[in-house]
Amino acid sequence: GESVGLHLPTLSVQEGDNSIINCAYSNSASDYFIWYKQESGKGPQFIIDIRSNMDKRQGQRVTVLLNKTVKHLSLQIAATQPGDSAVYFCAENISGNKLVFGAGTILRVKS
Amino acid sequence: GAVVSQHPSWVICKSGTSVKIECRSLDFQATTMFWYRQFPKQSLMLMATSNEGSKATYEQGVEKDKFLINHASLTLSTLTVTSAHPEDSSFYICSARVEGTGNQPQHFGDGTRLSIL
């Protein structure tokens, strides 16, 4: 029979295009947010973070936007490359420096 | 910097065996480390917070007698899955934070894939 499990949303983009990955978080008291990239069989790799007193932060080819009003976080990747293919997770920092992870989004880059 | 190493990366063992997984912070000290569990195509679920020199703090629903955590030094935490059974098969990942003022991200090891036959 069918296996029961979660199906991660998938974003497919053409190489060179920009990617936008979205995340809704749950706790309005969360003060710190992180985006991680996870490749198959590996642990999550830090990409970029943002504190709740900011609404935008830029890194190399990546930008994180935070909208506290609607509890929404997004990760923008410019000029997406095949090496960007992975699962992307947002995480919110709750009490005691604990992280709560979002469900994840699969990014597939087509050459 | 901020490298976290996990060992072993892959374990296959018989039901009833106890398995120890090590998590080391290689270039920094960590008074707190975290242990997560991840099932295929799912997100990371926090199991417990490992505290150097004191007892670990377990999340609701995680059996502390099943998943023993020892954080004996500022660079090493271990997770022992006792009397493992097939339902314990999973991907176990640890993380650590660089201590400092303000917010710091957790840095993750590359995980341990545990398969119980």
Coordinates of C-alpha atoms in Angstrom, one line a residue:
Chain A
G1 CA 0.0 0.0 0.0
E2 CA 0.9 3.7 0.0
S3 CA 3.4 4.9 2.5
V4 CA 2.2 7.7 4.8
G5 CA 4.5 10.6 5.2
L6 CA 5.1 14.2 4.5
H7 CA 5.7 15.4 1.0
L8 CA 8.1 18.4 1.0
P9 CA 7.1 21.2 -1.4
T10 CA 9.4 21.4 -4.4
L11 CA 10.6 24.5 -6.2
S12 CA 12.1 23.9 -9.7
V13 CA 14.0 26.7 -11.3
Q14 CA 16.1 27.1 -14.3
E15 CA 19.9 27.6 -13.8
G16 CA 20.6 31.4 -13.7
D17 CA 17.1 32.4 -12.5
N18 CA 16.4 33.7 -9.0
S19 CA 14.8 31.4 -6.4
I20 CA 12.5 32.4 -3.6
I21 CA 11.8 30.0 -0.8
N22 CA 9.1 30.8 1.7
C23 CA 8.5 29.8 5.3
A24 CA 5.8 30.6 7.8
Y25 CA 6.9 30.5 11.5
S26 CA 4.7 29.9 14.4
N27 CA 5.9 31.8 17.5
S28 CA 5.4 35.6 17.5
A29 CA 8.0 35.8 20.3
S30 CA 10.8 34.3 18.3
D31 CA 13.6 36.7 18.0
Y32 CA 16.1 35.1 15.7
F33 CA 15.8 33.1 12.5
I34 CA 18.1 31.0 10.4
W35 CA 18.1 29.5 7.0
Y36 CA 19.8 26.1 6.5
K37 CA 20.7 24.1 3.4
Q38 CA 20.7 20.3 3.7
E39 CA 22.2 18.1 1.0
S40 CA 21.4 14.5 0.8
G41 CA 23.0 12.4 3.6
K42 CA 24.5 15.5 5.3
G43 CA 23.7 17.7 8.2
P44 CA 22.2 21.2 7.7
Q45 CA 24.6 23.9 6.6
F46 CA 24.2 27.5 7.8
I47 CA 23.3 30.0 5.1
I48 CA 22.2 33.2 6.6
D49 CA 20.4 34.5 9.8
I50 CA 18.4 37.5 10.8
R51 CA 17.3 39.0 14.1
S52 CA 13.8 40.1 14.7
N53 CA 14.7 43.8 14.8
M54 CA 15.6 43.7 11.1
D55 CA 13.4 43.0 8.1
K56 CA 16.1 42.3 5.5
R57 CA 19.6 41.0 5.4
Q58 CA 21.9 40.3 2.5
G59 CA 24.7 37.8 2.0
Q60 CA 26.6 36.6 -0.9
R61 CA 23.9 35.7 -3.5
V62 CA 21.3 35.3 -0.8
T63 CA 18.9 37.6 0.9
V64 CA 16.6 36.9 3.8
L65 CA 13.4 38.9 4.3
L66 CA 11.4 38.9 7.5
N67 CA 7.8 40.0 7.9
K68 CA 6.8 39.8 11.5
T69 CA 3.3 41.0 10.9
V70 CA 2.4 37.9 9.1
K71 CA 5.1 35.7 10.6
H72 CA 6.7 35.0 7.3
L73 CA 10.3 34.5 6.3
S74 CA 11.8 34.2 2.8
L75 CA 15.1 33.2 1.3
Q76 CA 16.1 34.7 -2.1
I77 CA 18.9 33.1 -4.0
A78 CA 20.2 35.1 -7.0
A79 CA 21.5 33.4 -10.2
T80 CA 20.6 29.9 -8.9
Q81 CA 23.3 27.3 -9.7
P82 CA 23.1 23.5 -9.9
G83 CA 25.1 23.4 -6.6
D84 CA 22.2 25.1 -4.9
S85 CA 20.0 22.0 -5.3
A86 CA 19.2 20.8 -1.8
V87 CA 16.5 20.9 0.9
Y88 CA 16.2 24.3 2.5
F89 CA 14.9 24.7 6.1
C90 CA 14.0 27.8 8.0
A91 CA 14.4 27.7 11.8
E92 CA 13.2 30.0 14.5
N93 CA 14.9 30.4 17.8
I94 CA 12.6 29.9 20.8
S95 CA 13.5 29.9 24.4
G96 CA 16.7 28.4 25.7
N97 CA 18.4 28.8 22.3
K98 CA 16.4 25.9 21.0
L99 CA 15.5 25.9 17.3
V100 CA 12.2 24.8 15.8
F101 CA 12.6 23.8 12.1
G102 CA 10.1 24.4 9.3
A103 CA 9.0 21.6 7.1
G104 CA 11.5 22.2 4.4
T105 CA 11.5 23.0 0.7
I106 CA 13.3 21.0 -2.0
L107 CA 15.0 23.2 -4.5
R108 CA 15.8 21.6 -7.9
V109 CA 17.9 23.5 -10.4
K110 CA 17.5 22.6 -14.0
S111 CA 20.5 23.0 -16.3
Chain B
G1 CA 35.6 27.9 11.8
A2 CA 32.7 26.4 13.9
V3 CA 33.1 22.8 12.7
V4 CA 31.1 20.0 14.3
S5 CA 32.1 16.4 13.7
Q6 CA 30.0 13.3 14.2
H7 CA 31.1 9.7 14.4
P8 CA 30.2 7.2 13.2
S9 CA 28.5 8.4 10.0
W10 CA 26.7 5.1 9.5
V11 CA 25.9 2.2 11.8
I12 CA 24.1 -1.1 11.1
C13 CA 23.5 -3.4 14.0
K14 CA 21.3 -6.1 15.4
S15 CA 18.2 -5.4 17.4
G16 CA 19.0 -5.2 21.1
T17 CA 22.4 -3.6 20.6
S18 CA 23.3 -0.3 22.2
V19 CA 24.9 2.2 19.9
K20 CA 27.0 5.3 20.9
I21 CA 27.2 8.3 18.7
E22 CA 29.8 11.0 19.3
C23 CA 29.5 14.7 18.6
R24 CA 32.6 16.9 18.8
S25 CA 33.1 20.7 18.3
L26 CA 36.5 20.8 16.6
D27 CA 37.5 24.4 16.8
F28 CA 35.4 25.9 19.6
Q29 CA 34.0 25.0 23.0
A30 CA 30.3 24.4 23.5
T31 CA 28.6 24.2 26.9
T32 CA 25.4 23.3 25.1
M33 CA 24.9 20.8 22.3
F34 CA 21.7 19.6 20.7
W35 CA 20.6 16.2 19.4
Y36 CA 18.0 15.9 16.6
R37 CA 16.3 13.0 14.8
Q38 CA 15.3 13.2 11.2
F39 CA 13.1 10.7 9.3
P40 CA 13.2 10.5 5.5
K41 CA 11.7 13.5 3.7
Q42 CA 10.9 15.1 7.0
S43 CA 12.3 18.0 9.1
L44 CA 14.6 17.9 12.1
M45 CA 13.0 17.2 15.4
L46 CA 14.8 18.2 18.6
M47 CA 15.3 15.3 21.0
A48 CA 17.3 16.8 23.8
T49 CA 19.6 19.6 24.8
S50 CA 23.0 18.4 26.1
N51 CA 24.5 20.5 28.9
E52 CA 28.2 20.2 29.8
G53 CA 28.6 18.9 33.4
S54 CA 24.9 18.5 34.0
K55 CA 21.9 16.4 33.0
A56 CA 20.5 16.7 29.5
T57 CA 17.1 18.3 29.0
Y58 CA 14.8 16.1 27.0
E59 CA 11.9 17.1 24.8
Q60 CA 8.4 15.9 25.5
G61 CA 7.9 12.3 24.3
V62 CA 11.6 11.4 24.2
E63 CA 12.6 8.6 26.6
K64 CA 15.6 9.6 28.5
D65 CA 16.4 6.0 29.5
K66 CA 16.3 5.0 25.9
F67 CA 18.5 7.9 24.6
L68 CA 21.3 8.5 27.1
I69 CA 23.2 11.7 26.7
N70 CA 26.6 12.5 28.3
H71 CA 28.3 15.8 27.9
A72 CA 31.5 15.3 29.8
S73 CA 33.7 18.0 28.2
L74 CA 33.3 21.3 26.4
T75 CA 34.0 19.7 23.1
L76 CA 32.2 16.3 23.3
S77 CA 28.7 15.1 23.7
T78 CA 27.6 11.5 23.2
L79 CA 24.2 9.9 22.5
T80 CA 23.7 6.3 23.3
V81 CA 20.7 4.5 21.9
T82 CA 20.1 1.7 24.4
S83 CA 18.7 -1.7 23.4
A84 CA 18.0 -0.4 19.9
H85 CA 15.1 -1.8 17.9
P86 CA 14.1 -1.3 14.2
E87 CA 11.8 1.6 15.1
D88 CA 14.9 3.5 16.3
S89 CA 16.4 3.4 12.8
S90 CA 16.8 7.1 11.8
F91 CA 19.2 9.9 10.9
Y92 CA 20.6 11.4 14.1
I93 CA 22.2 14.8 13.9
C94 CA 23.9 16.9 16.6
S95 CA 24.6 20.6 16.7
A96 CA 26.5 23.1 18.8
R97 CA 26.6 26.9 19.2
V98 CA 29.7 29.1 19.5
E99 CA 29.3 30.7 22.9
G100 CA 29.1 34.5 22.9
T101 CA 26.9 37.5 23.3
G102 CA 23.8 37.8 21.2
N103 CA 22.3 35.3 18.8
Q104 CA 24.5 32.6 17.3
P105 CA 23.5 30.0 14.8
Q106 CA 23.8 26.3 15.6
H107 CA 26.3 24.4 13.5
F108 CA 25.6 20.9 12.6
G109 CA 27.5 17.7 12.2
D110 CA 27.0 15.5 9.2
G111 CA 24.7 13.1 11.0
T112 CA 24.7 9.4 11.8
R113 CA 22.5 7.0 9.9
L114 CA 21.4 4.3 12.2
S115 CA 19.9 1.1 10.8
I116 CA 18.7 -1.6 13.2
L117 CA 18.1 -5.0 11.7

